[in-house]
Amino acid sequence: MASDTSKRSSYFLITPMAAIFAVFLVIPLVTIVIVSFWDYDEYRILPDFILENYSYLLGSSVTWSIYLNTLKYAALTWLFTLLIGFTVAYFLAFHVRSLTWQIVLFMVCTIPFWTSNIIRMISWIPFLGRNGLLNSALINLGIVDQPLEFLLFSDFAVVLADVHLYALFMVVPIFNSMMRIDRSLIEAARDAGASGFETLKSVIVPLSKPGIAIGSIFVITVVMGDFITVRLMSGGQSASVGLQISNEIGLLQYPAAAASAVVLLITVLLIVTALLRLVDIRKEL
Amino acid sequence: MADARKTRERRPTSFYVLAAFFALFVLFLYGPMLTIFILSFQGENGGLTFPMNGFSFHWFGNLFERQAVGDFGGSFLRSLKLGLIVMVVTVVVSFMAGLAFRRRFKGDSIVFYLAIASLIVPSILISLGIGLLFNIIEWQPQWFTSALGAHLTWTFPFGLLIMFAVFNRFDPSYEEAARDLGASNWQTIQYVVLPMVGPSLIGVAMFSFTLSYDEFARTLMTAGALNTLPLEIYGMTTNVTTPVLYALGTVTTGFSFLVIALALGSVAILRMRKGQKA
C-alpha cells in the first residue's frame, strides 16, 4: 500500500518535466526527422517521402568541407579549453588552501558565464580589430609594421571566442572531480617517492578523467552545433554545420535544413557515445 | 594551526607559476568586457575602437530612442518577463522532479536520459524542430509559448542536475524525524526540506533566469514576430556600427551582474538566518 502511494506520488512529481520534454524536445526532433524526407518549393514545404535532401547534402563536396571546418573548430577549442580548464582547476583544487578563497576564486571564474554570449563576442572587436588595442600595442612596440589582419574575422577569432565562451565548461567538472580525490592518495604517492609531476600524471590525471570527459562532451557538442560565434567572429568568411542549417532556415528551405540537422545530430551522438565510454554520468552527481 | 602556517611559508615555485596563469585567465575573461565598458562612454564623435574621443553618456541616451536602434525597451521587457516565467517554472518543476528521483520508479532513466539529451542536442535543432512543429500545426510562434518551451528544454537539465547534487547529500533522517513527530507530507516539505534546500533553489532560479535571458539560438525560430533582447542585440551587430552597441552591452551586462548579486545576496542572508537559529 505505502509503496503504491509513493509510486503514484513519484509519477505525479515527474509528470510536468516529462511532459515538457515530450512536447518541446521529443516531438520536435521527430518532426525534424519526418520533414527531412519532405519536398519543398519557394513558398512552402510539401509532405512527401524523398531522399533527395540527403543525397544532395551528402553528395556535395561543400558539406564535407564544412564538416571538416566544424570539426577543426571543435578540436582546437577542445584542446585549448582542456589545457586551460585543467590548469585552472588544478590550481584551485590543490594550490588554493582555504575553502573561502576557493569559493571566491571559483565565483570570479564563473560570473562572466552568466552574461550574454553575444556581448562577450562583441567585446573582442575593440581588442582585435584593425585599429584595435592589440594591433596598436604591437605597432607601438615595433613588433610589426602593419596591423595584423588575421586577428578579427578569421578562424583565429572564432577559436579564441569559443575558448573564451566555453572554458568554464571544462573548469567546473574537472574541479569537481579533483575535489573528490582523497588527499591521502597524494600524500601516499609523495611518501612513495613520486615527484610532483609523477603524482600529477599517475594519480591526479587518471582520477580527473570523469570530469575531463564531461567537460569534453559539453565543449565539443556546443561547438559542433554553434553558428552565431562562427558568423560573428569570422565575419561571414567561414562556415560551420550550424551556420549552414541557419542559412537554410533563412532561405525557408526547411527540409534541407532538417536533413542537415539529422546528420549533425547523428555526428554529435556518435562523439558523445564515444566519450561516455569513459565515464558513468549518473555516478558523478 | 602551527603546522598549517609552516606549510604556508613553503609555497612551491609551481604555486607562483599557476597563480600567474590563473591571473592571466581572469584577465582573459574580464579584459574584453572591461574595454567595451570603457568604450560605451565614448564621446559623440568617437568610433568603435580606441582612442576615446571625449567622454559622454551620448550612446546610452541613444539606446533609449526607439527609432535609432530598434526596440530596445520592448525586447528588454519581453526577455525580462520570459526569464521570470522560465525561472518560476524551472524552480518548481525541477524541485518536484528532484523529489521524484529520490526513489526508483519505472521510466526514471528515460527522463534522466531525456534531460541529458536536452543538454547535448545542439540548440539550433530545438529551435528548428519547434519552429517546424508550429509551422505544420499552423500555430503562430510566440515568445510565451514556443520560445518558453524551447528555453525550458535548456534550463530543466541544469535544474535537475543541481537537484540531484543536492538530494544525493541530503540526510533523510530529518524527514523521518519530522514524520515521527506527526508532520504530514506537505508539512515535512514545507518546514524541513524546503528550508534545507532553499539556497540551492535560489541557485536554480538564478541559473534558469540568466540562461533564458541570454538565450539566442533556441529563440531564433521560436520567438515569433516580437524580438527578445538577444535577438535584438544580434540584429544590431549586423547593422549598427556605433558605440551604441557597447552601451547596450554595458547595460545588459550590468543587469546580469545585478541578478547575480541579488541571488548571492539572498543565499548569504538565508545562510546567516540559518546560522542564527542554530
PDB file of N, CA, C and O in Angstrom, chain A residues 127-171:
ATOM      1  N   PHE A 127      39.349  44.983 -29.209  1.00  0.00           N
ATOM      2  CA  PHE A 127      40.651  44.431 -28.842  1.00  0.00           C
ATOM      3  C   PHE A 127      41.391  43.906 -30.074  1.00  0.00           C
ATOM      4  O   PHE A 127      42.572  44.152 -30.267  1.00  0.00           O
ATOM      5  N   LEU A 128      40.648  43.197 -30.943  1.00  0.00           N
ATOM      6  CA  LEU A 128      41.289  42.506 -32.058  1.00  0.00           C
ATOM      7  C   LEU A 128      41.249  43.260 -33.377  1.00  0.00           C
ATOM      8  O   LEU A 128      41.955  42.905 -34.313  1.00  0.00           O
ATOM      9  N   GLY A 129      40.407  44.293 -33.457  1.00  0.00           N
ATOM     10  CA  GLY A 129      40.186  44.963 -34.744  1.00  0.00           C
ATOM     11  C   GLY A 129      41.454  45.540 -35.360  1.00  0.00           C
ATOM     12  O   GLY A 129      42.526  45.569 -34.742  1.00  0.00           O
ATOM     13  N   ARG A 130      41.278  46.016 -36.607  1.00  0.00           N
ATOM     14  CA  ARG A 130      42.420  46.542 -37.354  1.00  0.00           C
ATOM     15  C   ARG A 130      43.112  47.666 -36.577  1.00  0.00           C
ATOM     16  O   ARG A 130      44.339  47.749 -36.539  1.00  0.00           O
ATOM     17  N   ASN A 131      42.299  48.535 -35.963  1.00  0.00           N
ATOM     18  CA  ASN A 131      42.861  49.613 -35.145  1.00  0.00           C
ATOM     19  C   ASN A 131      42.710  49.299 -33.656  1.00  0.00           C
ATOM     20  O   ASN A 131      42.683  50.185 -32.825  1.00  0.00           O
ATOM     21  N   GLY A 132      42.583  48.014 -33.372  1.00  0.00           N
ATOM     22  CA  GLY A 132      42.297  47.616 -32.002  1.00  0.00           C
ATOM     23  C   GLY A 132      43.502  47.715 -31.078  1.00  0.00           C
ATOM     24  O   GLY A 132      44.615  48.044 -31.489  1.00  0.00           O
ATOM     25  N   LEU A 133      43.250  47.389 -29.805  1.00  0.00           N
ATOM     26  CA  LEU A 133      44.272  47.511 -28.772  1.00  0.00           C
ATOM     27  C   LEU A 133      45.511  46.681 -29.073  1.00  0.00           C
ATOM     28  O   LEU A 133      46.636  47.128 -28.924  1.00  0.00           O
ATOM     29  N   LEU A 134      45.286  45.435 -29.513  1.00  0.00           N
ATOM     30  CA  LEU A 134      46.409  44.530 -29.713  1.00  0.00           C
ATOM     31  C   LEU A 134      47.301  45.025 -30.843  1.00  0.00           C
ATOM     32  O   LEU A 134      48.529  45.098 -30.700  1.00  0.00           O
ATOM     33  N   ASN A 135      46.672  45.416 -31.976  1.00  0.00           N
ATOM     34  CA  ASN A 135      47.449  45.917 -33.108  1.00  0.00           C
ATOM     35  C   ASN A 135      48.200  47.193 -32.749  1.00  0.00           C
ATOM     36  O   ASN A 135      49.376  47.341 -33.099  1.00  0.00           O
ATOM     37  N   SER A 136      47.534  48.124 -32.037  1.00  0.00           N
ATOM     38  CA  SER A 136      48.223  49.360 -31.646  1.00  0.00           C
ATOM     39  C   SER A 136      49.427  49.035 -30.779  1.00  0.00           C
ATOM     40  O   SER A 136      50.515  49.596 -30.973  1.00  0.00           O
ATOM     41  N   ALA A 137      49.223  48.110 -29.846  1.00  0.00           N
ATOM     42  CA  ALA A 137      50.308  47.759 -28.932  1.00  0.00           C
ATOM     43  C   ALA A 137      51.469  47.152 -29.716  1.00  0.00           C
ATOM     44  O   ALA A 137      52.631  47.522 -29.500  1.00  0.00           O
ATOM     45  N   LEU A 138      51.172  46.244 -30.641  1.00  0.00           N
ATOM     46  CA  LEU A 138      52.222  45.579 -31.405  1.00  0.00           C
ATOM     47  C   LEU A 138      52.996  46.583 -32.268  1.00  0.00           C
ATOM     48  O   LEU A 138      54.215  46.504 -32.399  1.00  0.00           O
ATOM     49  N   ILE A 139      52.250  47.556 -32.833  1.00  0.00           N
ATOM     50  CA  ILE A 139      52.919  48.558 -33.671  1.00  0.00           C
ATOM     51  C   ILE A 139      53.771  49.489 -32.820  1.00  0.00           C
ATOM     52  O   ILE A 139      54.926  49.772 -33.142  1.00  0.00           O
ATOM     53  N   ASN A 140      53.205  49.903 -31.677  1.00  0.00           N
ATOM     54  CA  ASN A 140      53.967  50.794 -30.790  1.00  0.00           C
ATOM     55  C   ASN A 140      55.234  50.136 -30.267  1.00  0.00           C
ATOM     56  O   ASN A 140      56.244  50.791 -30.068  1.00  0.00           O
ATOM     57  N   LEU A 141      55.156  48.842 -30.047  1.00  0.00           N
ATOM     58  CA  LEU A 141      56.327  48.132 -29.540  1.00  0.00           C
ATOM     59  C   LEU A 141      57.304  47.812 -30.666  1.00  0.00           C
ATOM     60  O   LEU A 141      58.384  47.289 -30.429  1.00  0.00           O
ATOM     61  N   GLY A 142      56.905  48.102 -31.899  1.00  0.00           N
ATOM     62  CA  GLY A 142      57.780  47.853 -33.033  1.00  0.00           C
ATOM     63  C   GLY A 142      57.868  46.395 -33.435  1.00  0.00           C
ATOM     64  O   GLY A 142      58.788  45.979 -34.128  1.00  0.00           O
ATOM     65  N   ILE A 143      56.927  45.581 -32.970  1.00  0.00           N
ATOM     66  CA  ILE A 143      56.971  44.152 -33.319  1.00  0.00           C
ATOM     67  C   ILE A 143      56.491  43.942 -34.757  1.00  0.00           C
ATOM     68  O   ILE A 143      57.024  43.119 -35.480  1.00  0.00           O
ATOM     69  N   VAL A 144      55.460  44.694 -35.142  1.00  0.00           N
ATOM     70  CA  VAL A 144      55.013  44.617 -36.538  1.00  0.00           C
ATOM     71  C   VAL A 144      54.915  46.033 -37.100  1.00  0.00           C
ATOM     72  O   VAL A 144      54.788  47.003 -36.352  1.00  0.00           O
ATOM     73  N   ASP A 145      55.008  46.165 -38.443  1.00  0.00           N
ATOM     74  CA  ASP A 145      54.897  47.483 -39.076  1.00  0.00           C
ATOM     75  C   ASP A 145      53.451  47.802 -39.420  1.00  0.00           C
ATOM     76  O   ASP A 145      53.024  48.943 -39.375  1.00  0.00           O
ATOM     77  N   GLN A 146      52.727  46.756 -39.831  1.00  0.00           N
ATOM     78  CA  GLN A 146      51.357  46.969 -40.268  1.00  0.00           C
ATOM     79  C   GLN A 146      50.418  46.184 -39.369  1.00  0.00           C
ATOM     80  O   GLN A 146      50.804  45.146 -38.829  1.00  0.00           O
ATOM     81  N   PRO A 147      49.183  46.678 -39.225  1.00  0.00           N
ATOM     82  CA  PRO A 147      48.233  45.933 -38.391  1.00  0.00           C
ATOM     83  C   PRO A 147      48.028  44.508 -38.908  1.00  0.00           C
ATOM     84  O   PRO A 147      47.966  44.290 -40.120  1.00  0.00           O
ATOM     85  N   LEU A 148      47.981  43.566 -37.997  1.00  0.00           N
ATOM     86  CA  LEU A 148      47.730  42.170 -38.377  1.00  0.00           C
ATOM     87  C   LEU A 148      46.267  42.021 -38.767  1.00  0.00           C
ATOM     88  O   LEU A 148      45.383  42.408 -38.026  1.00  0.00           O
ATOM     89  N   GLU A 149      46.038  41.470 -39.938  1.00  0.00           N
ATOM     90  CA  GLU A 149      44.661  41.374 -40.441  1.00  0.00           C
ATOM     91  C   GLU A 149      43.953  40.123 -39.942  1.00  0.00           C
ATOM     92  O   GLU A 149      42.733  40.048 -39.962  1.00  0.00           O
ATOM     93  N   PHE A 150      44.729  39.121 -39.530  1.00  0.00           N
ATOM     94  CA  PHE A 150      44.084  37.829 -39.222  1.00  0.00           C
ATOM     95  C   PHE A 150      43.445  37.811 -37.837  1.00  0.00           C
ATOM     96  O   PHE A 150      42.795  36.848 -37.470  1.00  0.00           O
ATOM     97  N   LEU A 151      43.627  38.890 -37.055  1.00  0.00           N
ATOM     98  CA  LEU A 151      43.159  38.833 -35.670  1.00  0.00           C
ATOM     99  C   LEU A 151      41.641  38.761 -35.570  1.00  0.00           C
ATOM    100  O   LEU A 151      41.079  37.972 -34.833  1.00  0.00           O
ATOM    101  N   LEU A 152      40.959  39.633 -36.335  1.00  0.00           N
ATOM    102  CA  LEU A 152      39.500  39.645 -36.271  1.00  0.00           C
ATOM    103  C   LEU A 152      38.964  39.104 -37.584  1.00  0.00           C
ATOM    104  O   LEU A 152      39.623  39.211 -38.618  1.00  0.00           O
ATOM    105  N   PHE A 153      37.779  38.544 -37.551  1.00  0.00           N
ATOM    106  CA  PHE A 153      37.152  37.956 -38.728  1.00  0.00           C
ATOM    107  C   PHE A 153      38.025  36.888 -39.369  1.00  0.00           C
ATOM    108  O   PHE A 153      38.435  36.985 -40.523  1.00  0.00           O
ATOM    109  N   SER A 154      38.328  35.863 -38.590  1.00  0.00           N
ATOM    110  CA  SER A 154      39.193  34.787 -39.071  1.00  0.00           C
ATOM    111  C   SER A 154      38.939  33.551 -38.216  1.00  0.00           C
ATOM    112  O   SER A 154      38.227  33.607 -37.217  1.00  0.00           O
ATOM    113  N   ASP A 155      39.548  32.441 -38.620  1.00  0.00           N
ATOM    114  CA  ASP A 155      39.469  31.220 -37.811  1.00  0.00           C
ATOM    115  C   ASP A 155      40.047  31.458 -36.419  1.00  0.00           C
ATOM    116  O   ASP A 155      39.535  30.949 -35.425  1.00  0.00           O
ATOM    117  N   PHE A 156      41.128  32.237 -36.386  1.00  0.00           N
ATOM    118  CA  PHE A 156      41.741  32.556 -35.099  1.00  0.00           C
ATOM    119  C   PHE A 156      40.721  33.190 -34.153  1.00  0.00           C
ATOM    120  O   PHE A 156      40.592  32.788 -32.995  1.00  0.00           O
ATOM    121  N   ALA A 157      39.968  34.165 -34.682  1.00  0.00           N
ATOM    122  CA  ALA A 157      38.987  34.866 -33.849  1.00  0.00           C
ATOM    123  C   ALA A 157      37.879  33.917 -33.394  1.00  0.00           C
ATOM    124  O   ALA A 157      37.408  33.995 -32.255  1.00  0.00           O
ATOM    125  N   VAL A 158      37.468  33.000 -34.279  1.00  0.00           N
ATOM    126  CA  VAL A 158      36.403  32.058 -33.921  1.00  0.00           C
ATOM    127  C   VAL A 158      36.850  31.172 -32.759  1.00  0.00           C
ATOM    128  O   VAL A 158      36.136  31.033 -31.755  1.00  0.00           O
ATOM    129  N   VAL A 159      38.058  30.597 -32.879  1.00  0.00           N
ATOM    130  CA  VAL A 159      38.528  29.687 -31.825  1.00  0.00           C
ATOM    131  C   VAL A 159      38.764  30.456 -30.530  1.00  0.00           C
ATOM    132  O   VAL A 159      38.397  29.994 -29.441  1.00  0.00           O
ATOM    133  N   LEU A 160      39.330  31.659 -30.643  1.00  0.00           N
ATOM    134  CA  LEU A 160      39.559  32.477 -29.453  1.00  0.00           C
ATOM    135  C   LEU A 160      38.237  32.742 -28.729  1.00  0.00           C
ATOM    136  O   LEU A 160      38.132  32.563 -27.505  1.00  0.00           O
ATOM    137  N   ALA A 161      37.210  33.141 -29.489  1.00  0.00           N
ATOM    138  CA  ALA A 161      35.912  33.431 -28.866  1.00  0.00           C
ATOM    139  C   ALA A 161      35.311  32.161 -28.272  1.00  0.00           C
ATOM    140  O   ALA A 161      34.759  32.194 -27.164  1.00  0.00           O
ATOM    141  N   ASP A 162      35.426  31.033 -28.968  1.00  0.00           N
ATOM    142  CA  ASP A 162      34.900  29.779 -28.435  1.00  0.00           C
ATOM    143  C   ASP A 162      35.576  29.418 -27.110  1.00  0.00           C
ATOM    144  O   ASP A 162      34.917  29.022 -26.149  1.00  0.00           O
ATOM    145  N   VAL A 163      36.905  29.553 -27.084  1.00  0.00           N
ATOM    146  CA  VAL A 163      37.635  29.236 -25.847  1.00  0.00           C
ATOM    147  C   VAL A 163      37.184  30.180 -24.731  1.00  0.00           C
ATOM    148  O   VAL A 163      36.927  29.765 -23.602  1.00  0.00           O
ATOM    149  N   HIS A 164      37.057  31.453 -25.070  1.00  0.00           N
ATOM    150  CA  HIS A 164      36.623  32.467 -24.112  1.00  0.00           C
ATOM    151  C   HIS A 164      35.236  32.132 -23.565  1.00  0.00           C
ATOM    152  O   HIS A 164      34.978  32.220 -22.369  1.00  0.00           O
ATOM    153  N   LEU A 165      34.339  31.685 -24.467  1.00  0.00           N
ATOM    154  CA  LEU A 165      32.959  31.428 -24.059  1.00  0.00           C
ATOM    155  C   LEU A 165      32.826  30.156 -23.239  1.00  0.00           C
ATOM    156  O   LEU A 165      32.022  30.087 -22.318  1.00  0.00           O
ATOM    157  N   TYR A 166      33.598  29.114 -23.591  1.00  0.00           N
ATOM    158  CA  TYR A 166      33.282  27.791 -23.044  1.00  0.00           C
ATOM    159  C   TYR A 166      34.339  27.208 -22.111  1.00  0.00           C
ATOM    160  O   TYR A 166      34.196  26.071 -21.671  1.00  0.00           O
ATOM    161  N   ALA A 167      35.399  27.950 -21.796  1.00  0.00           N
ATOM    162  CA  ALA A 167      36.443  27.395 -20.930  1.00  0.00           C
ATOM    163  C   ALA A 167      35.865  26.923 -19.590  1.00  0.00           C
ATOM    164  O   ALA A 167      36.289  25.906 -19.046  1.00  0.00           O
ATOM    165  N   LEU A 168      34.851  27.630 -19.102  1.00  0.00           N
ATOM    166  CA  LEU A 168      34.305  27.253 -17.796  1.00  0.00           C
ATOM    167  C   LEU A 168      33.674  25.861 -17.826  1.00  0.00           C
ATOM    168  O   LEU A 168      33.671  25.163 -16.813  1.00  0.00           O
ATOM    169  N   PHE A 169      33.156  25.470 -18.994  1.00  0.00           N
ATOM    170  CA  PHE A 169      32.546  24.146 -19.104  1.00  0.00           C
ATOM    171  C   PHE A 169      33.559  23.049 -18.802  1.00  0.00           C
ATOM    172  O   PHE A 169      33.193  21.922 -18.481  1.00  0.00           O
ATOM    173  N   MET A 170      34.843  23.354 -18.955  1.00  0.00           N
ATOM    174  CA  MET A 170      35.897  22.407 -18.578  1.00  0.00           C
ATOM    175  C   MET A 170      36.283  22.583 -17.111  1.00  0.00           C
ATOM    176  O   MET A 170      36.465  21.621 -16.387  1.00  0.00           O
ATOM    177  N   VAL A 171      36.406  23.850 -16.687  1.00  0.00           N
ATOM    178  CA  VAL A 171      36.881  24.110 -15.324  1.00  0.00           C
ATOM    179  C   VAL A 171      35.956  23.432 -14.303  1.00  0.00           C
ATOM    180  O   VAL A 171      36.439  22.715 -13.412  1.00  0.00           O
TER     181      VAL A 171
END
